[in-house]
PDB file of C-alpha atoms in Angstrom:
ATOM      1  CA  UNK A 598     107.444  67.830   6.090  1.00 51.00           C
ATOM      2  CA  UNK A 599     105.633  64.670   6.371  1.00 57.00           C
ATOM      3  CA  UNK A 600     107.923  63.238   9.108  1.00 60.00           C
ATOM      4  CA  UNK A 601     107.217  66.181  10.937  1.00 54.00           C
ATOM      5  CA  UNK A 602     103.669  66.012  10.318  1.00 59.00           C
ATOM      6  CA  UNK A 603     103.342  62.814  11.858  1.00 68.00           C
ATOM      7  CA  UNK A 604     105.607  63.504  15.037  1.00 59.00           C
ATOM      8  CA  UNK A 605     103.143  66.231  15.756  1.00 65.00           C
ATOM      9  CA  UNK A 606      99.608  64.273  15.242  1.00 71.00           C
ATOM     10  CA  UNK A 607     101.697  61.076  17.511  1.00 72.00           C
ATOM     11  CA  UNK A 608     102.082  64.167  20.374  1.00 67.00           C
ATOM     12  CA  UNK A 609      98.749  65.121  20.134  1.00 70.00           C
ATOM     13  CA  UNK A 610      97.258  61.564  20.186  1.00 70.00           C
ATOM     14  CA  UNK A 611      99.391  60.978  23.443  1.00 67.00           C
ATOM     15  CA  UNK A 612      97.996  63.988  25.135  1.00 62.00           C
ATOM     16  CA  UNK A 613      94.150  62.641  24.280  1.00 62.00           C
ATOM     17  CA  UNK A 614      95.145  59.129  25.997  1.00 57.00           C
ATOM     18  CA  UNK A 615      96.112  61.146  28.992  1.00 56.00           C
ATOM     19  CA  UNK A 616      93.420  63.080  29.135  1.00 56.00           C
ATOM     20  CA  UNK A 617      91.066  59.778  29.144  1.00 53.00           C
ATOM     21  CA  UNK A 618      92.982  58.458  31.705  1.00 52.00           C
ATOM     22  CA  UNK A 619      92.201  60.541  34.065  1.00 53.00           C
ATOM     23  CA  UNK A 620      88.464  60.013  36.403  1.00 52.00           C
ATOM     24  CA  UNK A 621      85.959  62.249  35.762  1.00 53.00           C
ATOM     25  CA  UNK A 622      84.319  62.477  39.038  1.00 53.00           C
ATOM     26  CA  UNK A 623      87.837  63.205  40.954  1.00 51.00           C
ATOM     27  CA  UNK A 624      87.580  65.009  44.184  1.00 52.00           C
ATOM     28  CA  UNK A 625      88.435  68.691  44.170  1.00 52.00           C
ATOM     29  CA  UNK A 626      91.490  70.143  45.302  1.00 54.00           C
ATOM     30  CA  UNK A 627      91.648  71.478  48.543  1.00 52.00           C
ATOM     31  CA  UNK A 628      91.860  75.164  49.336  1.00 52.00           C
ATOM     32  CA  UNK A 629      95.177  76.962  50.299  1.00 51.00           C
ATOM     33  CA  UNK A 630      95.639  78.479  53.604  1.00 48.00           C
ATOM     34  CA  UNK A 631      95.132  81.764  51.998  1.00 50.00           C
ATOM     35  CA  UNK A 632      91.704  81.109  50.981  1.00 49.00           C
ATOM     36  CA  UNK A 633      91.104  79.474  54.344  1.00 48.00           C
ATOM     37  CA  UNK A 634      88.741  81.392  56.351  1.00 51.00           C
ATOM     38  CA  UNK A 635      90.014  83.705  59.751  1.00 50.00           C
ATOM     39  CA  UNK A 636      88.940  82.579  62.890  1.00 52.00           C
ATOM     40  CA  UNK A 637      88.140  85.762  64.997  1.00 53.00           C
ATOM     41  CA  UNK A 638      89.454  85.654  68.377  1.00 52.00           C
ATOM     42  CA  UNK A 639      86.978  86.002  71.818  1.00 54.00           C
ATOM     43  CA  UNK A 640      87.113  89.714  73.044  1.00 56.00           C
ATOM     44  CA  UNK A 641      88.729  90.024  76.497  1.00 51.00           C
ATOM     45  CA  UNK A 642      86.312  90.386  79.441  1.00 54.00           C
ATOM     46  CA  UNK A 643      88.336  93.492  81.226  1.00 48.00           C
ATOM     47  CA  UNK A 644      85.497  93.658  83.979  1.00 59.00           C
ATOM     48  CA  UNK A 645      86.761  89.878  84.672  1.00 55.00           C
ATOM     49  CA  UNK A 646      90.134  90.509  84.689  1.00 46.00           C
ATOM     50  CA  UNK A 647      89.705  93.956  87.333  1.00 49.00           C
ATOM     51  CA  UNK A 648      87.285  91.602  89.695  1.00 54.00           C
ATOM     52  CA  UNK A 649      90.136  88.738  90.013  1.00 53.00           C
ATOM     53  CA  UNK A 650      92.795  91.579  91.066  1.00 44.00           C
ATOM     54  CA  UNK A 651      90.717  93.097  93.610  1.00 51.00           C
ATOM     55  CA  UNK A 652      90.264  89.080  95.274  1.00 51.00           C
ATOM     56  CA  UNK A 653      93.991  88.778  95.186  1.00 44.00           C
ATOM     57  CA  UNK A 654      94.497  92.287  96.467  1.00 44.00           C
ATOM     58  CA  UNK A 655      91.795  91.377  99.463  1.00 48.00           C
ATOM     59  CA  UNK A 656      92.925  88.076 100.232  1.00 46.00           C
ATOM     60  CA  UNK A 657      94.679  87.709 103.708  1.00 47.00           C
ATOM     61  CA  UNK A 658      98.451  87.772 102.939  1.00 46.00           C
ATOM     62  CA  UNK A 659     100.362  85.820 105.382  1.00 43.00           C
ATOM     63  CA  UNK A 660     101.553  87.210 108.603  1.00 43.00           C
ATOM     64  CA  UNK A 661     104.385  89.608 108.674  1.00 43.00           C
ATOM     65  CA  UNK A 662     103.611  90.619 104.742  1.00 47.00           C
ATOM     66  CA  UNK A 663     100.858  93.346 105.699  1.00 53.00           C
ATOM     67  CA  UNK A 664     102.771  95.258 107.920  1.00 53.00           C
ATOM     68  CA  UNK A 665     103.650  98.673 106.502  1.00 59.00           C
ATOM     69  CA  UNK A 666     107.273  99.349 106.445  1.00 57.00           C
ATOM     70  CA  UNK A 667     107.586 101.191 110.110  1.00 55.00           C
ATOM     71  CA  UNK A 668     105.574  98.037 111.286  1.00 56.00           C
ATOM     72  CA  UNK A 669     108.110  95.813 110.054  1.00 56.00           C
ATOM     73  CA  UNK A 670     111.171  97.821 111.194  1.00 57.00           C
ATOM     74  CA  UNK A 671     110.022  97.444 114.666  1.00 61.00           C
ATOM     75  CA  UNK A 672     109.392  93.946 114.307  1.00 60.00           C
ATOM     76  CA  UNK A 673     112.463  92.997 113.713  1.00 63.00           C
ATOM     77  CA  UNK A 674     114.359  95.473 116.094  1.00 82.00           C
ATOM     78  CA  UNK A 675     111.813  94.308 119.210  1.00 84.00           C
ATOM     79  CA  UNK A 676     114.149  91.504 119.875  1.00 86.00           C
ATOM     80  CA  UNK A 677     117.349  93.265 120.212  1.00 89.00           C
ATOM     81  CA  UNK A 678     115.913  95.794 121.961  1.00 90.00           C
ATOM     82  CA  UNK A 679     114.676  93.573 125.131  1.00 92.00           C
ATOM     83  CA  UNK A 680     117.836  91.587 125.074  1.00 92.00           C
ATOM     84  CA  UNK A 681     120.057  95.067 124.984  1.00 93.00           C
ATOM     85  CA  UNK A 682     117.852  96.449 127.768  1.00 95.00           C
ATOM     86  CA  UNK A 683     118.279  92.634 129.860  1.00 96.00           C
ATOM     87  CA  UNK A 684     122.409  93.141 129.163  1.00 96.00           C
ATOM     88  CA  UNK A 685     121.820  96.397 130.510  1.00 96.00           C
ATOM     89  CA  UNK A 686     120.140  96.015 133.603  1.00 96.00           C
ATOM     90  CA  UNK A 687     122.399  92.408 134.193  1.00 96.00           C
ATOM     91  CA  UNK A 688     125.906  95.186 133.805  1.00 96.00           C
ATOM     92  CA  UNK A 689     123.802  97.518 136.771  1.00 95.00           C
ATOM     93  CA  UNK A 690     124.193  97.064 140.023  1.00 95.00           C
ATOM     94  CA  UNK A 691     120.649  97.128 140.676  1.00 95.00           C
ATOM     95  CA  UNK A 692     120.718  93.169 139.490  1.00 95.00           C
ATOM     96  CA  UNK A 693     123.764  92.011 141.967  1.00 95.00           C
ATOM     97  CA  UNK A 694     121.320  90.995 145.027  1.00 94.00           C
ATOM     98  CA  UNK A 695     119.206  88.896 142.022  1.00 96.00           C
ATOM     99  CA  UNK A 696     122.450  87.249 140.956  1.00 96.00           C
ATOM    100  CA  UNK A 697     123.756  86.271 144.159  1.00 95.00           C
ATOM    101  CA  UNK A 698     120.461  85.358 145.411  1.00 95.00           C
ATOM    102  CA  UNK A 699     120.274  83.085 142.398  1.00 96.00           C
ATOM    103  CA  UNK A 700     123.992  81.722 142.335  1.00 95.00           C
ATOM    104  CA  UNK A 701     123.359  80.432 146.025  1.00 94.00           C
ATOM    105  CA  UNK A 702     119.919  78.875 145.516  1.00 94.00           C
ATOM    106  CA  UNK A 703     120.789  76.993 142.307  1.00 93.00           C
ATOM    107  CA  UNK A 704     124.435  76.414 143.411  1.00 94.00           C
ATOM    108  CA  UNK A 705     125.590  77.439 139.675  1.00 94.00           C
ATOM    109  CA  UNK A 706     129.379  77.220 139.198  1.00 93.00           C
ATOM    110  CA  UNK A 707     129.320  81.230 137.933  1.00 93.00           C
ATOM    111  CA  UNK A 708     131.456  84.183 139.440  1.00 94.00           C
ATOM    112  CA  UNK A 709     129.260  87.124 139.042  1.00 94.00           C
ATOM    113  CA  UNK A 710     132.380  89.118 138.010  1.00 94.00           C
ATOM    114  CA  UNK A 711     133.110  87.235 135.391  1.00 94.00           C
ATOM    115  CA  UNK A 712     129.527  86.426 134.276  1.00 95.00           C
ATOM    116  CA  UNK A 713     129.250  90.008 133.553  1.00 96.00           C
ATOM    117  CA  UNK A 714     132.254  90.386 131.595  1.00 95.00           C
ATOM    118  CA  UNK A 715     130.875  87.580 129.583  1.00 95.00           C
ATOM    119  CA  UNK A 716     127.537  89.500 128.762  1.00 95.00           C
ATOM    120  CA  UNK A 717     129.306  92.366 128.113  1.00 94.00           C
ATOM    121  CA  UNK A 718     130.970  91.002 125.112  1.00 93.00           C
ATOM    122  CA  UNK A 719     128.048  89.768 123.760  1.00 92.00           C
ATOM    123  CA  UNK A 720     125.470  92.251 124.263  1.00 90.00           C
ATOM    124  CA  UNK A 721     126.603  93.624 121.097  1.00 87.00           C
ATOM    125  CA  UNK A 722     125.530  90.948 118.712  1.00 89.00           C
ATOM    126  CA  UNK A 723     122.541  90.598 120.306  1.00 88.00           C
ATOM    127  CA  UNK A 724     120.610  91.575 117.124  1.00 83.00           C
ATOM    128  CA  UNK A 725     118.848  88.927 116.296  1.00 82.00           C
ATOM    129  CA  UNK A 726     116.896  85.746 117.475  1.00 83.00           C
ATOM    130  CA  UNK A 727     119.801  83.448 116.174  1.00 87.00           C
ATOM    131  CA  UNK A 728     122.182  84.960 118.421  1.00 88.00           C
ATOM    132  CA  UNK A 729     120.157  85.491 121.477  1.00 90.00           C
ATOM    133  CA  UNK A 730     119.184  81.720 121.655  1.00 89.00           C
ATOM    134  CA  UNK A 731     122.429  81.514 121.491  1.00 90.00           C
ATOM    135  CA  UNK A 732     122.688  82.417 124.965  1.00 91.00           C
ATOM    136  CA  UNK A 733     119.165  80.464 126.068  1.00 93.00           C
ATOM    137  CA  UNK A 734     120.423  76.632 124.945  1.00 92.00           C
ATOM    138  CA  UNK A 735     122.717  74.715 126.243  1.00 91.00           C
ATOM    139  CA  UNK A 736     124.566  72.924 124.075  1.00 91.00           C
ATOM    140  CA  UNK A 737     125.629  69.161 124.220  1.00 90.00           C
ATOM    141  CA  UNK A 738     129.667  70.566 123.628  1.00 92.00           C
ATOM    142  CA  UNK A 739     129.331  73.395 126.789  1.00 92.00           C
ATOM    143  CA  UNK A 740     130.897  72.824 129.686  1.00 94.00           C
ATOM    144  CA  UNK A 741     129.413  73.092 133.531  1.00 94.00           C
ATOM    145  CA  UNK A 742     130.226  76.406 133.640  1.00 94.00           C
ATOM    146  CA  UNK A 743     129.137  77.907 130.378  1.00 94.00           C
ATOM    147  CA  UNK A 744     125.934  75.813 131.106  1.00 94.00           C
ATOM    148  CA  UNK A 745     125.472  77.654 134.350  1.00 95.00           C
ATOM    149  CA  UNK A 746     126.213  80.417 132.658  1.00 95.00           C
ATOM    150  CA  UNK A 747     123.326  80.539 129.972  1.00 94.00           C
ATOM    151  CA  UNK A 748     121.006  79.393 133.097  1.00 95.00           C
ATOM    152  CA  UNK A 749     121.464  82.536 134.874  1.00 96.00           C
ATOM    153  CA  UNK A 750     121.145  84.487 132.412  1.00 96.00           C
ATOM    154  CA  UNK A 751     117.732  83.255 131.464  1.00 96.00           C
ATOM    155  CA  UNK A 752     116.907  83.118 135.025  1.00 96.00           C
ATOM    156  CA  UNK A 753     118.004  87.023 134.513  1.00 97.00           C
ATOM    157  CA  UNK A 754     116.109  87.739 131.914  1.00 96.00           C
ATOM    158  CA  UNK A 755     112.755  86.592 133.430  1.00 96.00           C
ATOM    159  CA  UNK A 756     113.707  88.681 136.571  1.00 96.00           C
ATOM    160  CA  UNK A 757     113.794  91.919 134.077  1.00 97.00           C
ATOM    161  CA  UNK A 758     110.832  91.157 131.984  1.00 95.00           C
ATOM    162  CA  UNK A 759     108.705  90.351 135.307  1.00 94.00           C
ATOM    163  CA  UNK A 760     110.044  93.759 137.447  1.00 95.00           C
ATOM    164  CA  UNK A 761     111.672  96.034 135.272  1.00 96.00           C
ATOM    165  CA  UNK A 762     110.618  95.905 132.033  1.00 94.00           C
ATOM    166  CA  UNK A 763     107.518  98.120 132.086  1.00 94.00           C
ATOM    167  CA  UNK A 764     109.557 100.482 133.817  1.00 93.00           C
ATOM    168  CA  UNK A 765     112.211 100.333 131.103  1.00 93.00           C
ATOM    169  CA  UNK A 766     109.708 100.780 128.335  1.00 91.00           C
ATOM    170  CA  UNK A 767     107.557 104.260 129.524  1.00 92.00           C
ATOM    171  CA  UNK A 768     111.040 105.412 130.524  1.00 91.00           C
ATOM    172  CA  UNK A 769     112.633 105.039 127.116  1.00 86.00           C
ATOM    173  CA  UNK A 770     112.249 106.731 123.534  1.00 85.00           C
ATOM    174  CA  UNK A 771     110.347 103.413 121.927  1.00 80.00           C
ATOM    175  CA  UNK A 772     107.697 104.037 119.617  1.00 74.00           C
ATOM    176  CA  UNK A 773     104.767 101.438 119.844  1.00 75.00           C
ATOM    177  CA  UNK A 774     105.177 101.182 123.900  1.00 82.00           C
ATOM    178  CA  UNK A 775     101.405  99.568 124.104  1.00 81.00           C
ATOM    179  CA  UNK A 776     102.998  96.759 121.675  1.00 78.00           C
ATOM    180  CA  UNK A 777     106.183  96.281 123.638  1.00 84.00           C
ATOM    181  CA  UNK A 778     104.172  96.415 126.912  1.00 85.00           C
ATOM    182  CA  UNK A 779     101.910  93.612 125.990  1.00 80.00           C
ATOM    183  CA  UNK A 780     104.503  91.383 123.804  1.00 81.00           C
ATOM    184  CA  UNK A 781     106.410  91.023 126.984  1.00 87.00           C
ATOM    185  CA  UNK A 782     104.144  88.111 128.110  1.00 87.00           C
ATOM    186  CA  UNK A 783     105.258  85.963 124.717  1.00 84.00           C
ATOM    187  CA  UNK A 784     109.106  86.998 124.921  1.00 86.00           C
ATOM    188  CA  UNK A 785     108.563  85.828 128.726  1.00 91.00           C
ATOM    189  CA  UNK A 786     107.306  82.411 127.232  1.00 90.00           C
ATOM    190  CA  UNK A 787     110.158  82.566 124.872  1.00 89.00           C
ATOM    191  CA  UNK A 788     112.631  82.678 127.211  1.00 92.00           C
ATOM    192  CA  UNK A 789     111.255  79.574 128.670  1.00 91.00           C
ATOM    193  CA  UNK A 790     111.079  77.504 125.951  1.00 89.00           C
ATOM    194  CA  UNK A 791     114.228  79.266 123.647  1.00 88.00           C
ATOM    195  CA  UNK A 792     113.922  76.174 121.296  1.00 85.00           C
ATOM    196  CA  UNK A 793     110.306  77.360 120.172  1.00 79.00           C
ATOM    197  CA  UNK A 794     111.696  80.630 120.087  1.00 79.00           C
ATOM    198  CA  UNK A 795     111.998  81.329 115.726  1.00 73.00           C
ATOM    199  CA  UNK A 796     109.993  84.366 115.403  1.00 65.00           C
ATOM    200  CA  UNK A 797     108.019  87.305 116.805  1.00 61.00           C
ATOM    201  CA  UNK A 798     104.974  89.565 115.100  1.00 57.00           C
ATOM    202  CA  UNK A 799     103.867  91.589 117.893  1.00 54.00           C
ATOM    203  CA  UNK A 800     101.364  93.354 115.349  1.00 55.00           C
ATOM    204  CA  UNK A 801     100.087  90.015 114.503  1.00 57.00           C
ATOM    205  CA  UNK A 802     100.229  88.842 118.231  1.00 53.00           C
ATOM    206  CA  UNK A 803      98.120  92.324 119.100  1.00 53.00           C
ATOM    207  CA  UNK A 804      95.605  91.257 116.372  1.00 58.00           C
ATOM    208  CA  UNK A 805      95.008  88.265 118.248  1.00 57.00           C
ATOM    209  CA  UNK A 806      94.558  90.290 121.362  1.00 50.00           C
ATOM    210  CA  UNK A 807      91.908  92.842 119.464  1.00 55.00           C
ATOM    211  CA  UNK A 808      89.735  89.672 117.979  1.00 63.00           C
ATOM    212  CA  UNK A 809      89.638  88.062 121.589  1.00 59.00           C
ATOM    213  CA  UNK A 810      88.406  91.296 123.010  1.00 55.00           C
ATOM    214  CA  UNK A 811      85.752  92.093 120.713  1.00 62.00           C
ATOM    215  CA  UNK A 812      84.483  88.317 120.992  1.00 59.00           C
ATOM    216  CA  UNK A 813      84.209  89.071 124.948  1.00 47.00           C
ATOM    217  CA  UNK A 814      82.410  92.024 124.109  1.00 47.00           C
ATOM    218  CA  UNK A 815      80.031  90.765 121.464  1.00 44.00           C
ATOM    219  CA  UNK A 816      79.231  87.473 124.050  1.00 40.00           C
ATOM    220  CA  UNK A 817      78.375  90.153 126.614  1.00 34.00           C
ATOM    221  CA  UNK A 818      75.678  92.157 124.130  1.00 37.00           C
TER     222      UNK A 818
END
């Protein structure tokens, strides 16, 4: 028993020595997270939020964007529309005196036979702007013929859009006539220059006609 005795009082003098080891002014332990206080978050500002959609919602959206569907269905048919009516009046006899008239004064290397033949195969992918420049440019790789070719039918074109084509659009089923009757001025420029010729917005371009008028009118009050 005394053995034991004195393995005991050696394991409690070791723990003391510990014990006195240790500073007395040590700093304190810090806190777990779970003690850690909760940061409350900011409240949303709805009223904020609303006022910043309605600025994006009235912010001018680039042109061609705001047009309503119907708007931007005609848009995009207004070009092969005036190039279908311009096949159309080039495959009528009406346009043979033009043609000959302008074969002769240009001396153009074109039969007028087969010039039509050639717009009547490709009146029908006249859809687009892509294709009608198409027939507009003249290529470095076209011949003397197919060169004269594409200069009579511009030259064709502006005959139509100068004499016919207000005739063409009060006489046909179009809807927006007032737009098609004054866009014809720009597709006129168009045809003139084809290489500036890579869109049309004839709501946008009527805009433009609107402002100008009521600036006329406001200078005059």
């Amino acid at each position: 028993m005394s053995i034991l005795k004195q393995k005991i009082l050696r394991a409690q003098q070791a723990a003391g020595h510990q014990q006195a080891a240790q500073p007395r002014n040590s700093p304190p332990q810090k806190q777990s997270p779970k003690h850690s206080p909760i940061q409350k978050r900011s409240p949303i500002n709805k009223g904020k939020i609303l006022k910043d959609l309605r600025k994006d919602q009235a912010s001018p959206k680039p042109e061609g964007e705001n047009l309503t569907p119907v708007q931007f269905l005609f848009s995009k048919n207004i070009v092969r529309n005036y190039s279908k009516a311009i096949c159309r009046f080039i495959l009528s006899p009406v346009s043979d005196e033009y043609m000959c008239d302008i074969i002769k004064k240009d001396n153009l290397q074109v039969n007028a036979k087969t010039f039509k033949d050639y717009i009547k195969l490709q009146r029908k992918s006249l859809d687009c702007i892509p294709a009608l420049k198409k027939l507009l440019i003249v290529e470095e790789y076209d011949d003397i013929e197919m060169a004269h070719t594409k200069k009579l039918f511009v030259e064709m074109a502006l005959i139509f859009i100068k004499y016919f084509s207000v005739k063409w659009i009060f006489n046909s089923r179009l809807s927006y006539k007032f737009a098609y009757l004054k866009f014809r001025f720009s597709f006129e420029r168009r045809l003139k220059n084809p290489e500036l010729f890579n869109h049309m917005n004839p709501f946008g371009y009527l805009k433009k006609l609107e402002k100008k008028k009521s600036g006329v009118k406001g200078s005059l009050n």
